Amino acid sequence: MLTLMKPEIELYAREKTASHGDLLEKLTTETKETMEWPEMLTGPLEGRFLKLMVTISGAKRVLEVGMFTGYSALSMAEGLPEDGELITLEINDKAIEVANRYFGNSPHGKKITIKKGAGLDSIKELTGTFDLVFIDADKVNYSNYYEAILPKLKTGGIILVDNVLYSGEVLDPQSENAKAIHAFNEKVSNDNRVDKVLLTIRDGVYFIVKK
Ligand SMILES: C[S@@+](CC[C@H](N)C(=O)[O-])C[C@H]1O[C@@H](n2cnc3c(N)ncnc32)[C@H](O)[C@@H]1O
């Protein structure tokens, strides 16, 4: 679990947050047992936050960039109305196979469409506008995803971006990923097209609203 919080505070926050239920618990267990980098799962605290963001925003059309085994996609789909739609972009076949099975076992799975391939290519093919977008794929492309998505986001629409504190490395960025995320954060903080709050949930979530 990626978090900058003291472990006991993180645990306390999780205990005081709604349960993610049995299916997401099973998905988490299988991901930890069978996948490389299981810490990429957004997990219960951020997952419940994403679900509530979808619910309270009244979003009906959601886009996710970086699905992995489907934890955040299923969490957000829970917050959608019955006729809501979530399109999720993923490049990894094994992750898609796991996610598809869990989507098939959830009453919310029918709201989800997986688009396989490189995220930037897939975004170019998407038509219509989105109400809420969650960016959680390759960090070096965060700025590219942002620019590609902004024209497809409705006015008042929300972009949530994961890992924007990158385990604290943004304070002194050395790796390629940390540099890319810091540059992205600089870009957003100076962008007059959007309003924004950088939330310190887990590894940092940028909450961006299109003006
Ligand atoms: C941090 S994980 C996503 C975690 C997921 N949101 C969750 O809560 O479980 C990032 C995912 O992005 C995918 N990814 C990496 N580069 C990509 C690309 N260029 N296009 C689409 N997906 C990509 C990876 O395969 C990985 O599954």
Coordinates of N, CA and C and ligand atoms in Angstrom, one line a residue:
M1 N 0.8 -1.2 0.0 CA 0.0 0.0 0.0 C 0.9 1.2 0.0
L2 N 0.7 2.1 -1.0 CA 1.5 3.3 -1.1 C 0.8 4.4 -0.2
T3 N 1.5 4.8 0.8 CA 0.9 5.9 1.6 C 2.0 6.7 2.3
L4 N 1.8 7.9 2.5 CA 2.8 8.8 3.2 C 2.4 9.0 4.6
M5 N 1.2 8.4 4.9 CA 0.7 8.5 6.3 C 1.4 7.5 7.2
K6 N 1.4 7.8 8.5 CA 1.8 6.8 9.5 C 0.9 5.5 9.3
P7 N 1.5 4.3 9.4 CA 0.6 3.1 9.1 C -0.6 3.0 10.1
E8 N -0.4 3.4 11.4 CA -1.5 3.3 12.3 C -2.6 4.4 12.0
I9 N -2.2 5.5 11.5 CA -3.2 6.5 11.1 C -4.0 6.0 9.8
E10 N -3.2 5.4 8.9 CA -3.8 4.9 7.7 C -4.8 3.8 8.0
L11 N -4.5 2.9 9.0 CA -5.3 1.9 9.4 C -6.6 2.4 10.1
Y12 N -6.4 3.4 10.9 CA -7.5 4.1 11.6 C -8.5 4.7 10.6
A13 N -7.9 5.3 9.6 CA -8.8 5.9 8.5 C -9.5 4.9 7.8
R14 N -8.9 3.7 7.5 CA -9.6 2.6 6.8 C -10.7 2.1 7.6
E15 N -10.4 1.9 8.9 CA -11.4 1.4 9.8 C -12.7 2.3 9.9
K16 N -12.5 3.5 9.7 CA -13.6 4.5 9.8 C -14.2 4.8 8.5
T17 N -13.8 4.1 7.4 CA -14.3 4.2 6.1 C -15.2 3.0 5.8
A18 N -16.2 3.2 4.9 CA -17.1 2.1 4.5 C -16.3 0.9 4.0
S19 N -16.8 -0.3 4.2 CA -16.2 -1.5 3.7 C -16.2 -1.6 2.1
H20 N -15.3 -2.2 1.5 CA -15.3 -2.3 0.1 C -16.0 -3.6 -0.4
G21 N -16.4 -4.5 0.6 CA -17.2 -5.6 0.3 C -16.3 -6.9 -0.1
D22 N -17.0 -8.0 -0.2 CA -16.4 -9.3 -0.4 C -15.7 -9.4 -1.8
L23 N -16.3 -8.9 -2.8 CA -15.8 -9.1 -4.2 C -14.4 -8.4 -4.3
L24 N -14.4 -7.1 -3.9 CA -13.2 -6.4 -4.0 C -12.1 -6.9 -3.1
E25 N -12.5 -7.6 -2.0 CA -11.6 -8.2 -1.1 C -10.9 -9.4 -1.8
K26 N -11.8 -10.2 -2.5 CA -11.2 -11.4 -3.3 C -10.3 -10.9 -4.4
L27 N -10.7 -9.8 -5.1 CA -9.9 -9.3 -6.2 C -8.5 -8.8 -5.6
T28 N -8.6 -8.2 -4.5 CA -7.3 -7.8 -3.8 C -6.4 -9.0 -3.5
T29 N -7.0 -10.0 -2.9 CA -6.2 -11.2 -2.6 C -5.6 -11.9 -3.8
E30 N -6.5 -12.0 -4.9 CA -5.9 -12.7 -6.1 C -4.8 -11.8 -6.7
T31 N -5.0 -10.5 -6.7 CA -4.0 -9.6 -7.3 C -2.7 -9.7 -6.5
K32 N -2.8 -9.8 -5.2 CA -1.6 -9.9 -4.4 C -0.9 -11.2 -4.7
E33 N -1.7 -12.3 -4.9 CA -1.1 -13.7 -5.0 C -0.6 -13.9 -6.4
T34 N -1.1 -13.2 -7.4 CA -0.8 -13.6 -8.8 C -0.2 -12.5 -9.7
M35 N -0.2 -11.3 -9.3 CA 0.2 -10.2 -10.2 C 1.5 -9.6 -9.6
E36 N 2.3 -9.1 -10.6 CA 3.5 -8.3 -10.2 C 3.0 -6.9 -9.8
W37 N 3.7 -6.3 -8.9 CA 3.3 -4.9 -8.5 C 1.9 -4.8 -7.9
P38 N 1.5 -5.7 -7.0 CA 0.1 -5.5 -6.5 C -0.2 -4.2 -5.7
E39 N 0.9 -3.6 -5.3 CA 0.8 -2.3 -4.6 C 0.2 -1.2 -5.5
M40 N 0.0 -1.5 -6.8 CA -0.6 -0.6 -7.7 C -2.1 -0.4 -7.5
L41 N -2.7 -1.4 -6.8 CA -4.1 -1.3 -6.5 C -4.4 0.0 -5.7
T42 N -5.4 0.7 -6.0 CA -5.7 1.9 -5.3 C -6.1 1.6 -3.8
G43 N -6.8 0.5 -3.6 CA -7.1 0.0 -2.2 C -8.3 0.6 -1.6
P44 N -8.7 0.2 -0.4 CA -10.0 0.5 0.2 C -10.2 2.0 0.4
L45 N -9.2 2.7 0.9 CA -9.5 4.1 1.3 C -9.7 5.0 0.0
E46 N -8.8 4.9 -0.9 CA -8.9 5.6 -2.2 C -10.1 5.1 -3.0
G47 N -10.3 3.8 -3.0 CA -11.4 3.2 -3.8 C -12.8 3.7 -3.3
R48 N -13.0 3.8 -2.0 CA -14.2 4.3 -1.5 C -14.4 5.8 -1.8
F49 N -13.2 6.5 -1.8 CA -13.2 7.9 -2.1 C -13.7 8.1 -3.6
L50 N -13.1 7.3 -4.5 CA -13.4 7.4 -5.9 C -14.9 7.1 -6.1
K51 N -15.4 6.1 -5.4 CA -16.9 5.7 -5.6 C -17.7 6.9 -5.2
L52 N -17.4 7.5 -4.0 CA -18.2 8.7 -3.6 C -18.1 9.9 -4.5
M53 N -16.9 10.1 -5.1 CA -16.7 11.2 -6.0 C -17.6 11.0 -7.2
V54 N -17.7 9.8 -7.7 CA -18.6 9.5 -8.8 C -20.1 9.8 -8.4
T55 N -20.5 9.3 -7.2 CA -21.8 9.4 -6.7 C -22.2 10.9 -6.6
I56 N -21.4 11.6 -5.8 CA -21.8 13.0 -5.5 C -21.7 14.0 -6.6
S57 N -20.9 13.6 -7.6 CA -20.7 14.5 -8.8 C -21.9 14.2 -9.8
G58 N -22.6 13.1 -9.6 CA -23.7 12.8 -10.5 C -23.2 12.3 -11.8
A59 N -21.9 11.9 -11.9 CA -21.3 11.5 -13.2 C -22.1 10.3 -13.8
K60 N -22.3 10.4 -15.1 CA -22.9 9.2 -15.8 C -21.9 8.6 -16.8
R61 N -20.9 9.4 -17.1 CA -19.9 8.8 -18.1 C -18.5 9.1 -17.5
V62 N -17.8 8.0 -17.2 CA -16.5 8.0 -16.6 C -15.4 7.4 -17.4
L63 N -14.2 7.9 -17.4 CA -13.1 7.4 -18.1 C -12.0 7.1 -17.1
E64 N -11.4 5.9 -17.3 CA -10.2 5.6 -16.4 C -9.0 5.2 -17.4
V65 N -7.9 5.8 -17.0 CA -6.6 5.5 -17.8 C -5.8 4.7 -16.8
G66 N -5.6 3.4 -17.1 CA -4.8 2.5 -16.2 C -5.7 1.7 -15.3
M67 N -6.2 0.6 -15.8 CA -7.2 -0.2 -15.0 C -6.6 -1.2 -14.1
F68 N -5.4 -1.8 -14.5 CA -4.8 -2.9 -13.7 C -5.9 -4.1 -13.6
T69 N -6.1 -4.6 -12.4 CA -7.0 -5.8 -12.3 C -8.4 -5.3 -12.0
G70 N -8.7 -4.0 -12.1 CA -10.1 -3.6 -12.1 C -10.6 -3.0 -10.7
Y71 N -9.7 -2.9 -9.7 CA -10.1 -2.4 -8.4 C -10.8 -1.0 -8.5
S72 N -10.1 -0.1 -9.0 CA -10.7 1.3 -9.1 C -11.9 1.4 -10.0
A73 N -11.8 0.6 -11.1 CA -12.9 0.6 -12.1 C -14.2 0.1 -11.4
L74 N -14.1 -1.0 -10.7 CA -15.3 -1.5 -10.0 C -15.8 -0.6 -8.9
S75 N -14.8 0.0 -8.2 CA -15.2 1.0 -7.2 C -16.0 2.1 -7.8
M76 N -15.5 2.7 -8.9 CA -16.2 3.8 -9.5 C -17.5 3.4 -10.1
A77 N -17.6 2.2 -10.7 CA -18.8 1.7 -11.3 C -19.9 1.6 -10.3
E78 N -19.5 1.2 -9.0 CA -20.5 1.2 -7.9 C -21.3 2.5 -7.7
G79 N -20.5 3.6 -8.0 CA -21.1 4.9 -7.8 C -21.9 5.5 -8.9
L80 N -21.9 4.7 -10.1 CA -22.6 5.2 -11.2 C -24.1 4.7 -11.2
P81 N -25.0 5.5 -11.8 CA -26.4 5.0 -11.9 C -26.4 3.8 -12.8
E82 N -27.6 3.1 -12.8 CA -27.8 1.9 -13.7 C -27.4 2.1 -15.1
D83 N -27.8 3.3 -15.6 CA -27.5 3.6 -17.1 C -26.1 4.3 -17.3
G84 N -25.3 4.3 -16.2 CA -24.0 4.9 -16.3 C -23.0 4.1 -17.1
E85 N -21.9 4.7 -17.5 CA -20.9 4.0 -18.3 C -19.5 4.4 -17.9
L86 N -18.7 3.4 -17.8 CA -17.3 3.6 -17.5 C -16.4 2.9 -18.5
I87 N -15.6 3.7 -19.2 CA -14.6 3.1 -20.2 C -13.3 3.1 -19.5
T88 N -12.6 2.0 -19.5 CA -11.3 1.9 -18.8 C -10.2 1.4 -19.8
L89 N -9.1 2.0 -19.8 CA -8.0 1.8 -20.7 C -6.9 1.0 -20.1
E90 N -6.4 -0.1 -20.7 CA -5.4 -0.9 -20.1 C -4.6 -1.6 -21.2
I91 N -3.3 -1.8 -21.0 CA -2.4 -2.4 -22.0 C -2.0 -3.8 -21.7
N92 N -2.2 -4.3 -20.4 CA -1.7 -5.5 -20.0 C -2.7 -6.7 -20.1
D93 N -2.4 -7.7 -20.9 CA -3.4 -8.8 -21.1 C -3.8 -9.5 -19.8
K94 N -2.8 -9.8 -19.0 CA -3.1 -10.6 -17.8 C -4.0 -9.8 -16.9
A95 N -3.7 -8.5 -16.7 CA -4.6 -7.7 -15.9 C -6.0 -7.6 -16.4
I96 N -6.1 -7.6 -17.7 CA -7.5 -7.5 -18.4 C -8.2 -8.8 -18.1
E97 N -7.5 -10.0 -18.2 CA -8.2 -11.3 -17.9 C -8.7 -11.3 -16.5
V98 N -7.9 -10.9 -15.5 CA -8.4 -10.9 -14.1 C -9.6 -9.9 -14.0
A99 N -9.4 -8.7 -14.5 CA -10.5 -7.7 -14.3 C -11.8 -8.2 -14.9
N100 N -11.7 -8.8 -16.1 CA -12.9 -9.3 -16.8 C -13.7 -10.3 -16.0
R101 N -13.0 -11.2 -15.3 CA -13.7 -12.2 -14.4 C -14.4 -11.5 -13.3
Y102 N -13.8 -10.5 -12.7 CA -14.4 -9.8 -11.5 C -15.6 -9.0 -12.0
F103 N -15.4 -8.3 -13.2 CA -16.6 -7.5 -13.7 C -17.8 -8.5 -14.0
G104 N -17.5 -9.7 -14.4 CA -18.5 -10.6 -14.7 C -19.3 -11.1 -13.5
N105 N -18.6 -11.0 -12.3 CA -19.2 -11.4 -11.1 C -19.8 -10.3 -10.3
S106 N -19.9 -9.1 -10.9 CA -20.4 -7.9 -10.1 C -21.6 -7.4 -10.8
P107 N -22.7 -6.9 -10.1 CA -23.8 -6.3 -10.7 C -23.5 -5.0 -11.4
H108 N -22.3 -4.5 -11.1 CA -21.9 -3.2 -11.7 C -21.0 -3.4 -13.0
G109 N -20.6 -4.7 -13.2 CA -19.7 -5.0 -14.3 C -20.2 -4.6 -15.7
K110 N -21.6 -4.6 -15.8 CA -22.1 -4.3 -17.1 C -22.0 -2.9 -17.5
K111 N -21.6 -2.0 -16.6 CA -21.4 -0.6 -16.9 C -20.0 -0.3 -17.4
I112 N -19.2 -1.4 -17.3 CA -17.7 -1.2 -17.7 C -17.4 -1.7 -19.0
T113 N -16.7 -0.9 -19.8 CA -16.1 -1.3 -21.1 C -14.6 -1.2 -21.0
I114 N -13.9 -2.3 -21.4 CA -12.4 -2.2 -21.4 C -12.0 -2.0 -22.8
K115 N -11.1 -1.0 -22.9 CA -10.4 -0.7 -24.2 C -9.0 -1.1 -24.1
K116 N -8.6 -2.1 -24.8 CA -7.2 -2.6 -24.7 C -6.3 -1.8 -25.6
G117 N -5.1 -1.5 -25.1 CA -4.1 -0.8 -26.0 C -3.4 0.3 -25.2
A118 N -2.6 1.1 -25.9 CA -1.9 2.2 -25.3 C -2.9 3.3 -25.1
G119 N -2.9 3.8 -23.8 CA -3.9 4.8 -23.4 C -4.0 6.0 -24.4
L120 N -2.9 6.6 -24.8 CA -3.0 7.8 -25.6 C -3.6 7.5 -26.9
D121 N -3.4 6.3 -27.5 CA -4.1 5.9 -28.8 C -5.6 5.8 -28.5
S122 N -5.9 5.1 -27.4 CA -7.3 4.9 -27.2 C -8.1 6.2 -26.9
I123 N -7.4 7.1 -26.2 CA -8.1 8.4 -25.9 C -8.5 9.1 -27.2
K124 N -7.6 9.0 -28.2 CA -7.8 9.7 -29.5 C -9.1 9.1 -30.2
E125 N -9.4 7.9 -29.9 CA -10.5 7.2 -30.6 C -11.8 7.5 -29.9
L126 N -11.8 8.0 -28.7 CA -13.0 8.2 -27.9 C -13.8 9.3 -28.3
T127 N -15.1 9.1 -28.5 CA -16.0 10.3 -28.9 C -16.9 10.7 -27.7
G128 N -17.5 11.8 -27.8 CA -18.4 12.3 -26.7 C -17.6 12.9 -25.6
T129 N -18.3 13.4 -24.6 CA -17.6 14.0 -23.4 C -17.8 13.1 -22.2
F130 N -16.9 13.4 -21.2 CA -16.9 12.6 -20.0 C -17.2 13.6 -18.8
D131 N -17.8 13.0 -17.8 CA -18.1 13.8 -16.6 C -17.0 13.7 -15.5
L132 N -16.3 12.6 -15.5 CA -15.2 12.4 -14.5 C -14.2 11.4 -15.1
V133 N -12.9 11.7 -14.9 CA -11.8 10.9 -15.5 C -10.8 10.6 -14.3
F134 N -10.4 9.4 -14.3 CA -9.4 9.0 -13.3 C -8.1 8.6 -14.0
I135 N -7.0 9.3 -13.8 CA -5.7 9.0 -14.5 C -4.8 8.2 -13.5
D136 N -4.4 7.0 -13.9 CA -3.6 6.2 -13.0 C -2.7 5.2 -13.8
A137 N -2.2 5.6 -15.0 CA -1.4 4.7 -15.8 C 0.1 5.2 -15.7
D138 N 0.8 5.0 -16.8 CA 2.3 5.3 -16.8 C 2.5 6.8 -16.5
K139 N 3.3 7.0 -15.5 CA 3.5 8.4 -15.0 C 4.1 9.4 -16.0
V140 N 5.0 8.9 -16.9 CA 5.7 9.8 -17.8 C 4.7 10.4 -18.8
N141 N 3.6 9.8 -18.9 CA 2.6 10.4 -19.8 C 1.5 11.2 -19.2
Y142 N 1.6 11.4 -17.9 CA 0.5 12.2 -17.2 C 0.1 13.5 -17.9
S143 N 1.1 14.3 -18.3 CA 0.8 15.5 -18.9 C 0.2 15.3 -20.3
N144 N 0.6 14.3 -21.0 CA 0.0 14.0 -22.3 C -1.5 13.5 -22.1
Y145 N -1.7 12.7 -21.1 CA -3.1 12.2 -20.8 C -4.0 13.4 -20.5
Y146 N -3.5 14.3 -19.7 CA -4.2 15.5 -19.2 C -4.6 16.3 -20.4
E147 N -3.7 16.6 -21.3 CA -4.0 17.5 -22.5 C -4.9 16.8 -23.4
A148 N -4.8 15.5 -23.6 CA -5.7 14.7 -24.5 C -7.1 14.7 -23.9
I149 N -7.2 14.6 -22.6 CA -8.5 14.4 -22.0 C -9.3 15.7 -21.8
L150 N -8.6 16.8 -21.5 CA -9.2 18.1 -21.1 C -10.3 18.5 -22.2
P151 N -10.0 18.4 -23.5 CA -11.1 18.8 -24.4 C -12.3 17.9 -24.4
K152 N -12.1 16.7 -23.9 CA -13.2 15.7 -23.9 C -13.9 15.7 -22.5
L153 N -13.6 16.6 -21.7 CA -14.2 16.7 -20.3 C -15.2 17.9 -20.4
K154 N -16.4 17.6 -19.8 CA -17.4 18.7 -19.8 C -17.0 19.8 -18.9
T155 N -17.5 21.0 -19.1 CA -17.3 22.1 -18.2 C -17.8 21.7 -16.8
G156 N -17.0 21.9 -15.7 CA -17.5 21.4 -14.4 C -17.1 20.0 -14.2
G157 N -16.5 19.3 -15.2 CA -16.1 17.9 -15.1 C -14.9 17.8 -14.2
I158 N -14.7 16.6 -13.7 CA -13.6 16.3 -12.7 C -12.5 15.4 -13.3
I159 N -11.3 15.7 -13.0 CA -10.2 14.8 -13.3 C -9.5 14.5 -12.0
L160 N -9.4 13.2 -11.6 CA -8.7 12.8 -10.4 C -7.4 12.1 -10.9
V161 N -6.3 12.4 -10.3 CA -5.0 11.9 -10.8 C -4.2 11.3 -9.6
D162 N -3.9 10.0 -9.8 CA -3.3 9.2 -8.7 C -1.8 9.4 -8.6
N163 N -1.2 9.2 -7.4 CA 0.2 9.1 -7.1 C 1.0 10.4 -7.4
V164 N 0.3 11.6 -7.2 CA 0.9 12.8 -7.6 C 1.9 13.3 -6.5
L165 N 2.0 12.6 -5.4 CA 3.1 12.9 -4.4 C 4.3 11.9 -4.6
Y166 N 4.0 10.8 -5.3 CA 5.0 9.8 -5.7 C 5.9 9.4 -4.5
S167 N 5.3 9.0 -3.4 CA 6.0 8.6 -2.2 C 6.9 9.7 -1.6
G168 N 6.5 11.0 -1.9 CA 7.3 12.1 -1.4 C 8.5 12.5 -2.4
E169 N 8.7 11.7 -3.4 CA 9.8 12.0 -4.3 C 9.7 13.3 -5.1
V170 N 8.5 13.8 -5.1 CA 8.2 15.1 -5.8 C 9.0 16.3 -5.2
L171 N 9.4 16.1 -3.9 CA 10.1 17.2 -3.2 C 11.5 17.3 -3.8
D172 N 12.1 16.2 -4.3 CA 13.4 16.2 -4.8 C 13.5 15.2 -5.9
P173 N 12.8 15.5 -7.1 CA 12.6 14.5 -8.1 C 13.9 14.1 -8.8
Q174 N 14.2 12.8 -8.7 CA 15.5 12.2 -9.3 C 15.1 11.3 -10.4
S175 N 14.2 10.4 -10.2 CA 13.8 9.4 -11.2 C 13.0 10.0 -12.3
E176 N 12.9 9.3 -13.5 CA 12.2 9.8 -14.6 C 10.7 10.0 -14.2
N177 N 10.1 9.0 -13.5 CA 8.7 9.1 -13.1 C 8.5 10.3 -12.1
A178 N 9.4 10.5 -11.1 CA 9.2 11.6 -10.2 C 9.3 12.9 -10.9
K179 N 10.2 13.0 -11.9 CA 10.4 14.3 -12.6 C 9.1 14.6 -13.4
A180 N 8.6 13.5 -14.1 CA 7.4 13.7 -14.9 C 6.2 14.1 -14.0
I181 N 6.1 13.5 -12.9 CA 4.9 13.9 -12.0 C 5.1 15.3 -11.5
H182 N 6.3 15.6 -11.1 CA 6.5 17.0 -10.6 C 6.2 18.0 -11.7
A183 N 6.6 17.7 -12.9 CA 6.4 18.6 -14.1 C 4.8 18.7 -14.3
F184 N 4.2 17.6 -14.2 CA 2.7 17.6 -14.3 C 2.1 18.5 -13.2
N185 N 2.5 18.3 -12.0 CA 1.9 19.1 -10.9 C 2.2 20.6 -11.1
E186 N 3.3 20.9 -11.6 CA 3.6 22.3 -11.9 C 2.7 22.8 -13.0
K187 N 2.5 22.0 -14.0 CA 1.6 22.4 -15.1 C 0.2 22.7 -14.6
V188 N -0.3 21.7 -13.8 CA -1.7 21.9 -13.3 C -1.9 23.1 -12.4
S189 N -0.9 23.2 -11.5 CA -1.0 24.3 -10.5 C -1.0 25.7 -11.2
N190 N -0.4 25.8 -12.4 CA -0.3 27.0 -13.2 C -1.4 27.1 -14.3
D191 N -2.3 26.1 -14.3 CA -3.2 26.1 -15.5 C -4.5 26.8 -15.1
N192 N -4.8 27.9 -15.8 CA -6.0 28.7 -15.5 C -7.3 28.1 -16.0
R193 N -7.1 27.0 -16.8 CA -8.3 26.4 -17.3 C -9.1 25.5 -16.3
V194 N -8.4 25.3 -15.2 CA -8.9 24.4 -14.2 C -8.8 25.0 -12.8
D195 N -9.7 24.5 -11.9 CA -9.5 24.7 -10.4 C -9.0 23.4 -9.9
K196 N -8.3 23.5 -8.7 CA -7.6 22.2 -8.3 C -7.3 22.3 -6.8
V197 N -7.2 21.0 -6.2 CA -6.8 20.8 -4.8 C -5.9 19.5 -4.9
L198 N -4.7 19.6 -4.3 CA -3.9 18.4 -4.3 C -4.2 17.7 -2.9
L199 N -4.9 16.6 -2.9 CA -5.3 15.9 -1.7 C -4.2 14.9 -1.3
T200 N -4.0 14.9 0.0 CA -2.9 14.0 0.5 C -3.4 12.6 0.9
I201 N -4.5 12.2 0.2 CA -4.9 10.8 0.4 C -3.9 9.8 -0.2
R202 N -3.5 8.8 0.6 CA -2.6 7.7 0.2 C -1.4 8.3 -0.5
D203 N -1.1 8.2 -1.8 CA 0.1 8.7 -2.4 C -0.1 10.0 -3.1
G204 N -1.2 10.7 -2.7 CA -1.5 12.0 -3.4 C -2.5 11.8 -4.5
V205 N -3.6 12.5 -4.4 CA -4.6 12.5 -5.5 C -4.9 14.0 -5.9
Y206 N -4.6 14.3 -7.2 CA -4.9 15.7 -7.6 C -6.4 15.7 -8.0
F207 N -7.1 16.6 -7.4 CA -8.6 16.8 -7.7 C -8.7 18.1 -8.5
I208 N -9.0 17.9 -9.8 CA -9.0 19.0 -10.8 C -10.4 19.2 -11.4
V209 N -10.9 20.4 -11.5 CA -12.2 20.7 -12.0 C -12.1 21.6 -13.2
K210 N -12.6 21.3 -14.3 CA -12.5 22.1 -15.5 C -13.5 23.3 -15.4
K211 N -12.9 24.5 -15.6 CA -13.8 25.7 -15.5 C -14.6 25.9 -16.8
Ligands
LIG1 C1 -1.2 1.9 -11.1 S1 -1.8 0.7 -12.2 C2 -3.5 1.0 -12.1 C3 -4.2 0.6 -10.9 C4 -5.7 0.6 -10.9 N1 -6.2 1.9 -11.2 C5 -6.2 0.0 -9.6 O1 -6.8 0.7 -8.8 O2 -6.1 -1.2 -9.4 C6 -1.3 1.3 -13.8 C7 -1.8 0.4 -14.9 O3 -1.6 1.2 -16.1 C8 -1.3 0.3 -17.1 N2 -0.5 1.0 -18.2 C9 0.8 1.3 -18.2 N3 1.1 2.0 -19.3 C10 -0.1 2.1 -20.0 C11 -0.4 2.6 -21.3 N4 0.5 3.3 -22.0 N5 -1.7 2.5 -21.7 C12 -2.6 1.9 -21.0 N6 -2.4 1.3 -19.8 C13 -1.1 1.4 -19.3 C14 -0.4 -0.8 -16.4 O4 -0.5 -2.0 -17.2 C15 -1.1 -0.9 -15.1 O5 -2.1 -2.0 -15.0

